[in-house]
PDB file of C-alpha atoms in Angstrom:
ATOM      1  CA  GLY A 190      59.047 169.999 221.967  1.00 83.00           C
ATOM      2  CA  ASP A 191      59.109 173.675 221.710  1.00 87.00           C
ATOM      3  CA  SER A 192      57.561 175.350 218.874  1.00 91.00           C
ATOM      4  CA  VAL A 193      56.737 178.795 217.390  1.00 94.00           C
ATOM      5  CA  THR A 194      53.778 179.617 215.064  1.00 95.00           C
ATOM      6  CA  GLN A 195      53.299 182.611 213.110  1.00 94.00           C
ATOM      7  CA  MET A 196      50.443 184.154 211.059  1.00 88.00           C
ATOM      8  CA  GLU A 197      50.586 183.162 207.366  1.00 84.00           C
ATOM      9  CA  GLY A 198      51.855 185.555 204.922  1.00 86.00           C
ATOM     10  CA  PRO A 199      52.176 187.539 202.836  1.00 94.00           C
ATOM     11  CA  VAL A 200      50.934 190.493 204.528  1.00 96.00           C
ATOM     12  CA  THR A 201      50.566 193.409 202.058  1.00 97.00           C
ATOM     13  CA  LEU A 202      50.162 196.910 203.327  1.00 97.00           C
ATOM     14  CA  SER A 203      50.210 200.319 202.102  1.00 97.00           C
ATOM     15  CA  GLU A 204      52.949 202.859 203.480  1.00 97.00           C
ATOM     16  CA  GLU A 205      51.991 204.423 206.894  1.00 96.00           C
ATOM     17  CA  ALA A 206      49.705 201.625 207.718  1.00 97.00           C
ATOM     18  CA  PHE A 207      49.755 199.847 211.196  1.00 98.00           C
ATOM     19  CA  LEU A 208      51.335 196.513 211.152  1.00 97.00           C
ATOM     20  CA  THR A 209      50.729 193.394 213.348  1.00 97.00           C
ATOM     21  CA  ILE A 210      52.279 190.106 212.838  1.00 97.00           C
ATOM     22  CA  ASN A 211      51.138 187.435 215.315  1.00 97.00           C
ATOM     23  CA  CYS A 212      53.314 185.032 217.128  1.00 97.00           C
ATOM     24  CA  THR A 213      52.469 182.199 219.552  1.00 97.00           C
ATOM     25  CA  TYR A 214      54.687 179.838 221.217  1.00 96.00           C
ATOM     26  CA  THR A 215      54.779 176.492 223.067  1.00 94.00           C
ATOM     27  CA  ALA A 216      57.489 175.837 225.193  1.00 91.00           C
ATOM     28  CA  THR A 217      58.736 174.296 228.738  1.00 84.00           C
ATOM     29  CA  GLY A 218      59.265 177.054 231.147  1.00 82.00           C
ATOM     30  CA  TYR A 219      59.906 180.752 230.173  1.00 85.00           C
ATOM     31  CA  PRO A 220      61.987 180.990 226.921  1.00 90.00           C
ATOM     32  CA  SER A 221      63.605 184.228 225.750  1.00 91.00           C
ATOM     33  CA  LEU A 222      61.684 185.331 222.694  1.00 94.00           C
ATOM     34  CA  PHE A 223      62.902 187.329 219.362  1.00 95.00           C
ATOM     35  CA  TRP A 224      62.123 188.738 216.216  1.00 97.00           C
ATOM     36  CA  TYR A 225      64.482 188.406 213.430  1.00 96.00           C
ATOM     37  CA  VAL A 226      64.088 190.185 209.953  1.00 96.00           C
ATOM     38  CA  GLN A 227      65.520 188.896 206.649  1.00 93.00           C
ATOM     39  CA  TYR A 228      65.775 191.569 203.938  1.00 93.00           C
ATOM     40  CA  PRO A 229      65.853 190.190 200.075  1.00 89.00           C
ATOM     41  CA  GLY A 230      69.033 188.451 199.579  1.00 85.00           C
ATOM     42  CA  GLU A 231      70.330 188.726 203.048  1.00 88.00           C
ATOM     43  CA  GLY A 232      70.674 186.724 206.115  1.00 89.00           C
ATOM     44  CA  LEU A 233      68.693 187.164 209.250  1.00 92.00           C
ATOM     45  CA  GLN A 234      69.135 190.074 211.470  1.00 93.00           C
ATOM     46  CA  LEU A 235      68.078 190.326 215.167  1.00 94.00           C
ATOM     47  CA  LEU A 236      65.283 192.941 215.283  1.00 97.00           C
ATOM     48  CA  LEU A 237      64.339 192.745 219.011  1.00 96.00           C
ATOM     49  CA  LYS A 238      64.151 190.522 221.869  1.00 94.00           C
ATOM     50  CA  ALA A 239      62.558 190.051 225.393  1.00 94.00           C
ATOM     51  CA  THR A 240      63.831 187.683 228.001  1.00 90.00           C
ATOM     52  CA  LYS A 241      60.886 187.708 230.486  1.00 90.00           C
ATOM     53  CA  ALA A 242      57.086 188.028 230.928  1.00 92.00           C
ATOM     54  CA  ASP A 243      55.841 191.585 230.340  1.00 94.00           C
ATOM     55  CA  ASP A 244      59.130 192.722 228.912  1.00 94.00           C
ATOM     56  CA  LYS A 245      58.856 194.900 225.759  1.00 97.00           C
ATOM     57  CA  GLY A 246      61.466 194.628 223.047  1.00 96.00           C
ATOM     58  CA  SER A 247      61.667 197.513 220.644  1.00 97.00           C
ATOM     59  CA  ASN A 248      63.880 198.547 217.717  1.00 96.00           C
ATOM     60  CA  LYS A 249      63.413 200.720 214.489  1.00 95.00           C
ATOM     61  CA  GLY A 250      59.856 201.563 215.512  1.00 97.00           C
ATOM     62  CA  PHE A 251      58.911 197.984 215.927  1.00 98.00           C
ATOM     63  CA  GLU A 252      57.654 196.643 219.211  1.00 98.00           C
ATOM     64  CA  ALA A 253      56.645 193.342 220.838  1.00 98.00           C
ATOM     65  CA  THR A 254      55.548 192.397 224.248  1.00 98.00           C
ATOM     66  CA  TYR A 255      56.161 189.078 225.984  1.00 97.00           C
ATOM     67  CA  ARG A 256      52.686 187.847 227.247  1.00 96.00           C
ATOM     68  CA  LYS A 257      52.968 184.801 229.256  1.00 93.00           C
ATOM     69  CA  GLU A 258      49.225 184.398 229.803  1.00 94.00           C
ATOM     70  CA  THR A 259      48.543 184.170 225.985  1.00 95.00           C
ATOM     71  CA  THR A 260      52.016 182.734 225.271  1.00 96.00           C
ATOM     72  CA  SER A 261      52.234 185.251 222.508  1.00 97.00           C
ATOM     73  CA  PHE A 262      54.993 187.781 221.088  1.00 98.00           C
ATOM     74  CA  HIS A 263      53.221 189.834 218.517  1.00 98.00           C
ATOM     75  CA  LEU A 264      55.064 192.222 216.444  1.00 98.00           C
ATOM     76  CA  GLU A 265      53.783 195.676 215.807  1.00 98.00           C
ATOM     77  CA  LYS A 266      54.710 198.944 214.059  1.00 98.00           C
ATOM     78  CA  GLY A 267      52.518 202.112 213.943  1.00 97.00           C
ATOM     79  CA  SER A 268      53.597 203.131 210.353  1.00 96.00           C
ATOM     80  CA  VAL A 269      55.459 201.042 207.988  1.00 97.00           C
ATOM     81  CA  GLN A 270      57.624 202.091 205.202  1.00 97.00           C
ATOM     82  CA  VAL A 271      58.535 200.393 201.923  1.00 97.00           C
ATOM     83  CA  SER A 272      61.972 199.746 203.315  1.00 96.00           C
ATOM     84  CA  ASP A 273      60.329 197.449 205.959  1.00 97.00           C
ATOM     85  CA  SER A 274      59.350 194.928 203.234  1.00 97.00           C
ATOM     86  CA  ALA A 275      61.076 191.613 204.308  1.00 96.00           C
ATOM     87  CA  VAL A 276      60.444 188.267 206.098  1.00 95.00           C
ATOM     88  CA  TYR A 277      59.936 188.443 209.719  1.00 97.00           C
ATOM     89  CA  PHE A 278      60.699 185.515 211.965  1.00 95.00           C
ATOM     90  CA  CYS A 279      59.601 184.876 215.490  1.00 96.00           C
ATOM     91  CA  ALA A 280      61.764 182.648 217.407  1.00 94.00           C
ATOM     92  CA  LEU A 281      62.343 181.236 220.937  1.00 93.00           C
ATOM     93  CA  SER A 282      65.350 180.113 222.824  1.00 89.00           C
ATOM     94  CA  GLU A 283      65.102 176.497 224.350  1.00 80.00           C
ATOM     95  CA  LYS A 284      65.915 176.837 228.037  1.00 75.00           C
ATOM     96  CA  ASN A 285      67.758 173.585 228.170  1.00 72.00           C
ATOM     97  CA  THR A 286      69.854 173.632 225.070  1.00 72.00           C
ATOM     98  CA  GLY A 287      69.862 177.496 224.034  1.00 74.00           C
ATOM     99  CA  LYS A 288      68.955 176.357 220.564  1.00 80.00           C
ATOM    100  CA  LEU A 289      66.706 178.954 218.636  1.00 87.00           C
ATOM    101  CA  ILE A 290      63.452 177.446 217.291  1.00 90.00           C
ATOM    102  CA  PHE A 291      62.128 179.666 214.435  1.00 92.00           C
ATOM    103  CA  GLY A 292      58.573 180.143 213.215  1.00 93.00           C
ATOM    104  CA  GLN A 293      57.824 179.728 209.615  1.00 92.00           C
ATOM    105  CA  GLY A 294      58.409 183.443 208.709  1.00 93.00           C
ATOM    106  CA  THR A 295      55.901 186.105 207.424  1.00 95.00           C
ATOM    107  CA  THR A 296      56.388 187.947 204.372  1.00 95.00           C
ATOM    108  CA  LEU A 297      55.705 191.760 204.571  1.00 97.00           C
ATOM    109  CA  GLN A 298      55.186 193.654 201.316  1.00 97.00           C
ATOM    110  CA  VAL A 299      54.675 197.540 201.823  1.00 97.00           C
ATOM    111  CA  LYS A 300      53.569 199.386 198.789  1.00 96.00           C
ATOM    112  CA  PRO A 301      53.861 203.086 198.254  1.00 94.00           C
TER     113      PRO A 301
ATOM    114  CA  ASP B 187      84.558 193.813 207.047  1.00 63.00           C
ATOM    115  CA  THR B 188      81.817 191.216 206.675  1.00 69.00           C
ATOM    116  CA  ALA B 189      81.229 189.565 210.142  1.00 91.00           C
ATOM    117  CA  VAL B 190      79.990 186.202 208.834  1.00 95.00           C
ATOM    118  CA  SER B 191      80.816 185.261 205.237  1.00 95.00           C
ATOM    119  CA  GLN B 192      80.009 182.241 203.425  1.00 95.00           C
ATOM    120  CA  THR B 193      80.908 180.988 199.968  1.00 95.00           C
ATOM    121  CA  PRO B 194      79.876 180.420 197.356  1.00 96.00           C
ATOM    122  CA  LYS B 195      76.692 182.666 197.282  1.00 94.00           C
ATOM    123  CA  TYR B 196      75.082 180.440 194.388  1.00 96.00           C
ATOM    124  CA  LEU B 197      75.717 176.625 193.746  1.00 97.00           C
ATOM    125  CA  VAL B 198      74.231 174.916 190.906  1.00 97.00           C
ATOM    126  CA  THR B 199      75.130 171.204 190.560  1.00 97.00           C
ATOM    127  CA  GLN B 200      73.827 167.938 189.306  1.00 96.00           C
ATOM    128  CA  MET B 201      72.276 165.095 191.376  1.00 97.00           C
ATOM    129  CA  GLY B 202      74.794 162.692 192.752  1.00 97.00           C
ATOM    130  CA  ASN B 203      77.679 165.210 193.079  1.00 97.00           C
ATOM    131  CA  ASP B 204      79.584 166.108 196.112  1.00 97.00           C
ATOM    132  CA  LYS B 205      79.835 169.958 197.037  1.00 97.00           C
ATOM    133  CA  SER B 206      81.136 172.012 199.942  1.00 97.00           C
ATOM    134  CA  ILE B 207      80.081 175.343 201.465  1.00 97.00           C
ATOM    135  CA  LYS B 208      82.482 177.391 203.473  1.00 97.00           C
ATOM    136  CA  CYS B 209      81.735 179.628 206.262  1.00 97.00           C
ATOM    137  CA  GLU B 210      84.110 182.124 208.322  1.00 97.00           C
ATOM    138  CA  GLN B 211      83.370 184.439 210.906  1.00 96.00           C
ATOM    139  CA  ASN B 212      85.598 187.324 212.358  1.00 95.00           C
ATOM    140  CA  LEU B 213      83.530 188.026 215.522  1.00 93.00           C
ATOM    141  CA  GLY B 214      85.929 185.791 217.793  1.00 92.00           C
ATOM    142  CA  HIS B 215      82.585 183.882 218.634  1.00 91.00           C
ATOM    143  CA  ASP B 216      82.804 180.371 220.135  1.00 90.00           C
ATOM    144  CA  THR B 217      79.678 179.078 218.534  1.00 91.00           C
ATOM    145  CA  MET B 218      78.841 178.423 214.914  1.00 93.00           C
ATOM    146  CA  TYR B 219      75.729 177.041 213.241  1.00 93.00           C
ATOM    147  CA  TRP B 220      74.227 175.737 210.002  1.00 95.00           C
ATOM    148  CA  TYR B 221      70.629 176.208 209.173  1.00 94.00           C
ATOM    149  CA  LYS B 222      68.514 175.205 206.224  1.00 94.00           C
ATOM    150  CA  GLN B 223      65.963 177.479 204.723  1.00 92.00           C
ATOM    151  CA  ASP B 224      63.350 175.720 202.343  1.00 90.00           C
ATOM    152  CA  SER B 225      61.369 177.347 199.580  1.00 88.00           C
ATOM    153  CA  LYS B 226      58.580 178.174 201.996  1.00 86.00           C
ATOM    154  CA  LYS B 227      61.254 180.022 204.144  1.00 86.00           C
ATOM    155  CA  PHE B 228      60.913 177.805 206.924  1.00 88.00           C
ATOM    156  CA  LEU B 229      64.411 177.773 208.833  1.00 90.00           C
ATOM    157  CA  LYS B 230      65.669 174.712 210.652  1.00 90.00           C
ATOM    158  CA  ILE B 231      68.895 174.169 212.592  1.00 90.00           C
ATOM    159  CA  MET B 232      71.138 171.419 211.109  1.00 93.00           C
ATOM    160  CA  PHE B 233      74.403 171.648 213.312  1.00 91.00           C
ATOM    161  CA  SER B 234      76.079 173.747 215.947  1.00 90.00           C
ATOM    162  CA  TYR B 235      79.671 173.677 217.048  1.00 90.00           C
ATOM    163  CA  ASN B 236      81.221 175.141 220.024  1.00 88.00           C
ATOM    164  CA  ASN B 237      84.950 175.754 219.733  1.00 86.00           C
ATOM    165  CA  LYS B 238      85.311 173.069 217.237  1.00 84.00           C
ATOM    166  CA  GLU B 239      83.060 170.430 219.128  1.00 87.00           C
ATOM    167  CA  LEU B 240      79.911 169.416 217.702  1.00 88.00           C
ATOM    168  CA  ILE B 241      76.998 170.182 220.222  1.00 85.00           C
ATOM    169  CA  ILE B 242      73.695 170.071 218.135  1.00 81.00           C
ATOM    170  CA  ASN B 243      73.302 167.375 215.376  1.00 82.00           C
ATOM    171  CA  GLU B 244      69.552 167.492 214.189  1.00 83.00           C
ATOM    172  CA  THR B 245      68.078 164.627 212.307  1.00 77.00           C
ATOM    173  CA  VAL B 246      69.980 165.237 209.274  1.00 86.00           C
ATOM    174  CA  PRO B 247      71.093 162.684 206.551  1.00 90.00           C
ATOM    175  CA  ASN B 248      74.520 161.181 206.971  1.00 91.00           C
ATOM    176  CA  ARG B 249      75.328 162.742 203.584  1.00 95.00           C
ATOM    177  CA  PHE B 250      75.836 166.055 205.353  1.00 95.00           C
ATOM    178  CA  SER B 251      79.081 166.462 207.173  1.00 93.00           C
ATOM    179  CA  PRO B 252      80.078 169.583 208.919  1.00 93.00           C
ATOM    180  CA  LYS B 253      83.809 170.254 209.617  1.00 93.00           C
ATOM    181  CA  SER B 254      85.227 172.769 211.976  1.00 93.00           C
ATOM    182  CA  PRO B 255      89.211 173.388 211.349  1.00 92.00           C
ATOM    183  CA  ASP B 256      89.122 176.097 214.064  1.00 92.00           C
ATOM    184  CA  LYS B 257      86.494 178.028 215.805  1.00 90.00           C
ATOM    185  CA  ALA B 258      86.328 180.690 213.146  1.00 94.00           C
ATOM    186  CA  HIS B 259      85.382 178.369 210.543  1.00 95.00           C
ATOM    187  CA  LEU B 260      82.552 175.711 210.046  1.00 96.00           C
ATOM    188  CA  ASN B 261      82.257 174.139 206.578  1.00 96.00           C
ATOM    189  CA  LEU B 262      79.608 172.064 205.108  1.00 96.00           C
ATOM    190  CA  HIS B 263      80.170 168.981 202.992  1.00 96.00           C
ATOM    191  CA  ILE B 264      77.305 167.257 201.157  1.00 96.00           C
ATOM    192  CA  ASN B 265      77.676 163.881 199.486  1.00 96.00           C
ATOM    193  CA  SER B 266      75.524 162.479 196.817  1.00 97.00           C
ATOM    194  CA  LEU B 267      73.364 165.550 196.423  1.00 97.00           C
ATOM    195  CA  GLU B 268      69.648 165.036 195.891  1.00 96.00           C
ATOM    196  CA  LEU B 269      66.873 167.237 194.470  1.00 96.00           C
ATOM    197  CA  GLY B 270      65.403 167.792 197.930  1.00 94.00           C
ATOM    198  CA  ASP B 271      68.725 169.308 199.222  1.00 96.00           C
ATOM    199  CA  SER B 272      67.857 172.279 197.097  1.00 96.00           C
ATOM    200  CA  ALA B 273      67.500 175.273 199.558  1.00 96.00           C
ATOM    201  CA  VAL B 274      69.386 178.252 200.958  1.00 95.00           C
ATOM    202  CA  TYR B 275      72.041 177.364 203.623  1.00 96.00           C
ATOM    203  CA  PHE B 276      72.853 179.838 206.239  1.00 95.00           C
ATOM    204  CA  CYS B 277      75.953 179.943 208.532  1.00 96.00           C
ATOM    205  CA  ALA B 278      75.646 181.710 211.750  1.00 94.00           C
ATOM    206  CA  SER B 279      77.501 182.382 214.867  1.00 93.00           C
ATOM    207  CA  SER B 280      77.046 183.513 218.545  1.00 90.00           C
ATOM    208  CA  GLN B 281      79.056 184.116 221.718  1.00 84.00           C
ATOM    209  CA  PRO B 282      77.540 182.269 224.576  1.00 72.00           C
ATOM    210  CA  GLY B 283      77.812 183.316 228.142  1.00 65.00           C
ATOM    211  CA  GLN B 284      77.824 187.038 227.593  1.00 51.00           C
ATOM    212  CA  GLY B 285      74.130 187.854 228.113  1.00 48.00           C
ATOM    213  CA  SER B 286      73.633 187.647 224.497  1.00 45.00           C
ATOM    214  CA  ASN B 287      73.654 183.791 223.963  1.00 53.00           C
ATOM    215  CA  GLU B 288      70.791 183.722 221.647  1.00 67.00           C
ATOM    216  CA  LYS B 289      71.746 186.627 219.313  1.00 84.00           C
ATOM    217  CA  LEU B 290      72.803 185.073 216.164  1.00 90.00           C
ATOM    218  CA  PHE B 291      74.886 186.653 213.379  1.00 92.00           C
ATOM    219  CA  PHE B 292      73.962 185.187 210.083  1.00 93.00           C
ATOM    220  CA  GLY B 293      75.897 185.106 206.691  1.00 94.00           C
ATOM    221  CA  SER B 294      74.140 186.040 203.467  1.00 92.00           C
ATOM    222  CA  GLY B 295      73.237 182.442 202.683  1.00 94.00           C
ATOM    223  CA  THR B 296      74.152 180.062 199.869  1.00 96.00           C
ATOM    224  CA  GLN B 297      71.530 179.088 197.431  1.00 96.00           C
ATOM    225  CA  LEU B 298      71.905 175.373 196.311  1.00 97.00           C
ATOM    226  CA  SER B 299      70.059 174.195 193.401  1.00 97.00           C
ATOM    227  CA  VAL B 300      70.323 170.498 192.633  1.00 97.00           C
ATOM    228  CA  LEU B 301      69.332 169.649 189.095  1.00 95.00           C
TER     229      LEU B 301
END
């Protein structure tokens, strides 16, 4: 079945550092891809998405590009802030069912 | 106004008990979900309802029974609680067919601890 794999966390960075969280997927066809963010004590929120190859999703300074050739959707941000500390989930939408399949989550800790 | 609200936020109970978690959404969405998040933050879908009809039922023990009295509510009842049921349970909703089928709106979670 379809699956999503993210890099292991936690990722610890200093403020203003560059962030990359890797995400790769296995799927039949070309699913839509997503990044969700979970701040402490809260539910997940959609951060960005891309629905077809070479699309770039962006929001709040975060970006991710749908790479069909490498089946990847890596999350990047040029300069992280303490307020970005959260758990980040990569996800895909199964084409047949529309069901969201999540990766295992990557915890980001940003220190001042 | 909270879009997706679930109660209680914390639930501590003994093994063998029966408990319920309630979820309500005021977004007018047709589809609602229950997800389970384990201690390693892994998130897995349990159930999905569309307009009160069950459409996704993952491999979940029969002790878990969702109930949707109307499309704005999806409750989760758990019988004979076990230690392994300890997790955070998230309710979510979405509105299919409007180009945002996969955008889920999550509640803030119910942390269940079985002692």
